[in-house]
Amino acid sequence: MTSEVLDDYETGTWTPTIQNGTYGYLYRHGHYTKIGNKVTLHIGFKLNSASSLTGTVARISGLPYAAANFGGYQEPHGRISAGGYFATSNLSSNLSFYISGTNLYGRTSSTNADSPVATNACWTATSFIKFQITYWT
């Protein structure tokens, strides 16, 4: 067995940004740890305003590293490990995200459909969310 050296370790911060609307943040934080090609994100934000909602997919941008592309139905995907408050009362227990590039795209799992989209109408002026997700670069 050869000796292995951990030579690719990094921690830092990033700024999660909700897209497809106009939002004011009471707070927003993003922290990450990258070990080799695996990135773990910790995300938290609370809104104090939400307007100009376009009805498009709930998307959070600004991830510190682009996700690897493994092909269809193999994208990095993570369920929220701590929920929040949304316009739809049951969304916090049914919301998940998949990663493409440097974006998180919201999906719901309240039905057995393949990929029901969570629209940005889920965000309100009092929404908050806290979660963790791991993906590969």
PDB file of C-alpha atoms in Angstrom:
ATOM      1  CA  MET A   1       0.000   0.000   0.000  1.00  0.00           C
ATOM      2  CA  THR A   2       1.298   3.436  -0.868  1.00  0.00           C
ATOM      3  CA  SER A   3       1.034   6.494   1.302  1.00  0.00           C
ATOM      4  CA  GLU A   4      -1.748   8.907   0.388  1.00  0.00           C
ATOM      5  CA  VAL A   5      -1.481  12.628   1.048  1.00  0.00           C
ATOM      6  CA  LEU A   6      -4.443  14.936   1.380  1.00  0.00           C
ATOM      7  CA  ASP A   7      -3.316  17.809  -0.830  1.00  0.00           C
ATOM      8  CA  ASP A   8      -6.660  19.229  -1.971  1.00  0.00           C
ATOM      9  CA  TYR A   9      -8.534  20.583   1.040  1.00  0.00           C
ATOM     10  CA  GLU A  10     -10.250  23.966   1.131  1.00  0.00           C
ATOM     11  CA  THR A  11     -12.864  25.752   3.212  1.00  0.00           C
ATOM     12  CA  GLY A  12     -14.480  29.069   2.468  1.00  0.00           C
ATOM     13  CA  THR A  13     -17.589  31.169   2.125  1.00  0.00           C
ATOM     14  CA  TRP A  14     -19.845  31.989  -0.811  1.00  0.00           C
ATOM     15  CA  THR A  15     -22.976  34.051  -1.323  1.00  0.00           C
ATOM     16  CA  PRO A  16     -26.147  32.148  -2.249  1.00  0.00           C
ATOM     17  CA  THR A  17     -28.387  34.226  -4.517  1.00  0.00           C
ATOM     18  CA  ILE A  18     -32.012  33.451  -5.366  1.00  0.00           C
ATOM     19  CA  GLN A  19     -32.731  34.043  -9.045  1.00  0.00           C
ATOM     20  CA  ASN A  20     -35.856  34.933 -11.077  1.00  0.00           C
ATOM     21  CA  GLY A  21     -37.271  37.688  -8.909  1.00  0.00           C
ATOM     22  CA  THR A  22     -36.298  40.581  -6.673  1.00  0.00           C
ATOM     23  CA  TYR A  23     -35.350  39.617  -3.123  1.00  0.00           C
ATOM     24  CA  GLY A  24     -34.162  41.373   0.015  1.00  0.00           C
ATOM     25  CA  TYR A  25     -32.187  39.327   2.509  1.00  0.00           C
ATOM     26  CA  LEU A  26     -32.277  39.677   6.261  1.00  0.00           C
ATOM     27  CA  TYR A  27     -29.292  37.348   6.282  1.00  0.00           C
ATOM     28  CA  ARG A  28     -27.647  34.893   3.894  1.00  0.00           C
ATOM     29  CA  HIS A  29     -24.647  32.707   4.436  1.00  0.00           C
ATOM     30  CA  GLY A  30     -22.884  30.026   2.470  1.00  0.00           C
ATOM     31  CA  HIS A  31     -19.960  27.967   3.726  1.00  0.00           C
ATOM     32  CA  TYR A  32     -18.229  25.121   1.935  1.00  0.00           C
ATOM     33  CA  THR A  33     -15.629  22.433   2.429  1.00  0.00           C
ATOM     34  CA  LYS A  34     -13.905  20.910  -0.587  1.00  0.00           C
ATOM     35  CA  ILE A  35     -11.916  17.709  -0.203  1.00  0.00           C
ATOM     36  CA  GLY A  36     -10.574  16.392  -3.489  1.00  0.00           C
ATOM     37  CA  ASN A  37     -13.495  16.519  -5.913  1.00  0.00           C
ATOM     38  CA  LYS A  38     -16.226  16.456  -3.221  1.00  0.00           C
ATOM     39  CA  VAL A  39     -17.828  19.721  -2.079  1.00  0.00           C
ATOM     40  CA  THR A  40     -20.161  20.064   0.905  1.00  0.00           C
ATOM     41  CA  LEU A  41     -22.211  23.253   1.102  1.00  0.00           C
ATOM     42  CA  HIS A  42     -23.981  24.738   4.105  1.00  0.00           C
ATOM     43  CA  ILE A  43     -26.607  27.287   3.106  1.00  0.00           C
ATOM     44  CA  GLY A  44     -28.806  29.577   5.148  1.00  0.00           C
ATOM     45  CA  PHE A  45     -30.837  32.643   4.313  1.00  0.00           C
ATOM     46  CA  LYS A  46     -33.884  34.574   5.459  1.00  0.00           C
ATOM     47  CA  LEU A  47     -35.781  36.922   3.180  1.00  0.00           C
ATOM     48  CA  ASN A  48     -37.381  40.182   4.201  1.00  0.00           C
ATOM     49  CA  SER A  49     -38.875  40.909   0.764  1.00  0.00           C
ATOM     50  CA  ALA A  50     -39.818  39.000  -2.383  1.00  0.00           C
ATOM     51  CA  SER A  51     -41.309  40.565  -5.508  1.00  0.00           C
ATOM     52  CA  SER A  52     -41.369  40.325  -9.307  1.00  0.00           C
ATOM     53  CA  LEU A  53     -41.713  36.558  -9.067  1.00  0.00           C
ATOM     54  CA  THR A  54     -41.697  35.171 -12.593  1.00  0.00           C
ATOM     55  CA  GLY A  55     -43.114  31.710 -11.887  1.00  0.00           C
ATOM     56  CA  THR A  56     -39.987  30.000 -13.147  1.00  0.00           C
ATOM     57  CA  VAL A  57     -37.967  27.356 -11.354  1.00  0.00           C
ATOM     58  CA  ALA A  58     -36.707  28.075  -7.842  1.00  0.00           C
ATOM     59  CA  ARG A  59     -32.986  28.546  -8.455  1.00  0.00           C
ATOM     60  CA  ILE A  60     -30.116  29.426  -6.144  1.00  0.00           C
ATOM     61  CA  SER A  61     -26.932  30.492  -7.896  1.00  0.00           C
ATOM     62  CA  GLY A  62     -23.337  31.226  -7.004  1.00  0.00           C
ATOM     63  CA  LEU A  63     -22.046  27.822  -5.933  1.00  0.00           C
ATOM     64  CA  PRO A  64     -18.280  27.990  -5.398  1.00  0.00           C
ATOM     65  CA  TYR A  65     -17.524  25.097  -7.811  1.00  0.00           C
ATOM     66  CA  ALA A  66     -19.325  23.738 -10.857  1.00  0.00           C
ATOM     67  CA  ALA A  67     -20.815  20.286 -10.422  1.00  0.00           C
ATOM     68  CA  ALA A  68     -19.614  17.340 -12.471  1.00  0.00           C
ATOM     69  CA  ASN A  69     -21.947  16.200 -15.240  1.00  0.00           C
ATOM     70  CA  PHE A  70     -22.539  12.450 -15.059  1.00  0.00           C
ATOM     71  CA  GLY A  71     -25.314  12.349 -17.668  1.00  0.00           C
ATOM     72  CA  GLY A  72     -29.095  12.316 -17.541  1.00  0.00           C
ATOM     73  CA  TYR A  73     -30.742  11.219 -14.290  1.00  0.00           C
ATOM     74  CA  GLN A  74     -27.349  11.125 -12.599  1.00  0.00           C
ATOM     75  CA  GLU A  75     -26.974  14.778 -11.621  1.00  0.00           C
ATOM     76  CA  PRO A  76     -25.926  15.525  -8.043  1.00  0.00           C
ATOM     77  CA  HIS A  77     -29.057  15.760  -5.961  1.00  0.00           C
ATOM     78  CA  GLY A  78     -29.761  16.411  -2.313  1.00  0.00           C
ATOM     79  CA  ARG A  79     -32.706  16.650  -0.016  1.00  0.00           C
ATOM     80  CA  ILE A  80     -32.920  19.508   2.436  1.00  0.00           C
ATOM     81  CA  SER A  81     -31.641  18.289   5.768  1.00  0.00           C
ATOM     82  CA  ALA A  82     -33.211  21.228   7.624  1.00  0.00           C
ATOM     83  CA  GLY A  83     -36.266  22.917   6.223  1.00  0.00           C
ATOM     84  CA  GLY A  84     -37.613  26.414   6.301  1.00  0.00           C
ATOM     85  CA  TYR A  85     -40.724  28.469   5.728  1.00  0.00           C
ATOM     86  CA  PHE A  86     -42.240  28.651   2.270  1.00  0.00           C
ATOM     87  CA  ALA A  87     -45.434  29.920   0.656  1.00  0.00           C
ATOM     88  CA  THR A  88     -46.603  26.299   0.330  1.00  0.00           C
ATOM     89  CA  SER A  89     -46.999  24.847   3.815  1.00  0.00           C
ATOM     90  CA  ASN A  90     -45.792  21.303   3.061  1.00  0.00           C
ATOM     91  CA  LEU A  91     -42.898  22.301   0.816  1.00  0.00           C
ATOM     92  CA  SER A  92     -40.216  22.234   3.514  1.00  0.00           C
ATOM     93  CA  SER A  93     -40.612  18.468   3.897  1.00  0.00           C
ATOM     94  CA  ASN A  94     -40.914  17.863   0.147  1.00  0.00           C
ATOM     95  CA  LEU A  95     -38.245  20.138  -1.331  1.00  0.00           C
ATOM     96  CA  SER A  96     -35.042  18.869  -2.859  1.00  0.00           C
ATOM     97  CA  PHE A  97     -32.443  20.387  -5.134  1.00  0.00           C
ATOM     98  CA  TYR A  98     -30.428  19.109  -8.025  1.00  0.00           C
ATOM     99  CA  ILE A  99     -27.204  20.761  -9.114  1.00  0.00           C
ATOM    100  CA  SER A 100     -26.231  21.781 -12.607  1.00  0.00           C
ATOM    101  CA  GLY A 101     -23.132  23.879 -13.128  1.00  0.00           C
ATOM    102  CA  THR A 102     -23.063  26.411 -10.288  1.00  0.00           C
ATOM    103  CA  ASN A 103     -26.840  26.428  -9.691  1.00  0.00           C
ATOM    104  CA  LEU A 104     -29.248  24.621  -7.396  1.00  0.00           C
ATOM    105  CA  TYR A 105     -32.666  23.917  -8.971  1.00  0.00           C
ATOM    106  CA  GLY A 106     -35.664  23.233  -6.753  1.00  0.00           C
ATOM    107  CA  ARG A 107     -37.838  20.156  -7.126  1.00  0.00           C
ATOM    108  CA  THR A 108     -40.727  18.850  -5.079  1.00  0.00           C
ATOM    109  CA  SER A 109     -41.450  15.270  -4.149  1.00  0.00           C
ATOM    110  CA  SER A 110     -45.060  15.558  -3.081  1.00  0.00           C
ATOM    111  CA  THR A 111     -46.051  13.476  -6.101  1.00  0.00           C
ATOM    112  CA  ASN A 112     -44.502  10.482  -7.779  1.00  0.00           C
ATOM    113  CA  ALA A 113     -43.814  12.450 -10.958  1.00  0.00           C
ATOM    114  CA  ASP A 114     -40.339  12.409 -12.428  1.00  0.00           C
ATOM    115  CA  SER A 115     -39.281  15.988 -11.802  1.00  0.00           C
ATOM    116  CA  PRO A 116     -41.973  18.375 -10.584  1.00  0.00           C
ATOM    117  CA  VAL A 117     -40.452  21.841 -10.516  1.00  0.00           C
ATOM    118  CA  ALA A 118     -40.578  24.034  -7.434  1.00  0.00           C
ATOM    119  CA  THR A 119     -41.246  27.509  -8.814  1.00  0.00           C
ATOM    120  CA  ASN A 120     -39.871  30.697  -7.342  1.00  0.00           C
ATOM    121  CA  ALA A 121     -43.396  31.420  -6.101  1.00  0.00           C
ATOM    122  CA  CYS A 122     -42.413  29.283  -3.097  1.00  0.00           C
ATOM    123  CA  TRP A 123     -40.367  32.212  -1.723  1.00  0.00           C
ATOM    124  CA  THR A 124     -42.158  34.834   0.364  1.00  0.00           C
ATOM    125  CA  ALA A 125     -41.037  37.894   2.311  1.00  0.00           C
ATOM    126  CA  THR A 126     -40.669  35.692   5.388  1.00  0.00           C
ATOM    127  CA  SER A 127     -39.043  32.612   3.819  1.00  0.00           C
ATOM    128  CA  PHE A 128     -36.020  31.091   5.428  1.00  0.00           C
ATOM    129  CA  ILE A 129     -34.079  27.997   4.575  1.00  0.00           C
ATOM    130  CA  LYS A 130     -31.153  26.106   6.052  1.00  0.00           C
ATOM    131  CA  PHE A 131     -29.673  23.016   4.485  1.00  0.00           C
ATOM    132  CA  GLN A 132     -26.596  21.088   3.524  1.00  0.00           C
ATOM    133  CA  ILE A 133     -25.801  19.366   0.238  1.00  0.00           C
ATOM    134  CA  THR A 134     -22.784  17.449  -1.082  1.00  0.00           C
ATOM    135  CA  TYR A 135     -21.764  17.163  -4.715  1.00  0.00           C
ATOM    136  CA  TRP A 136     -18.806  16.266  -6.938  1.00  0.00           C
ATOM    137  CA  THR A 137     -16.804  18.531  -9.210  1.00  0.00           C
TER     138      THR A 137
END
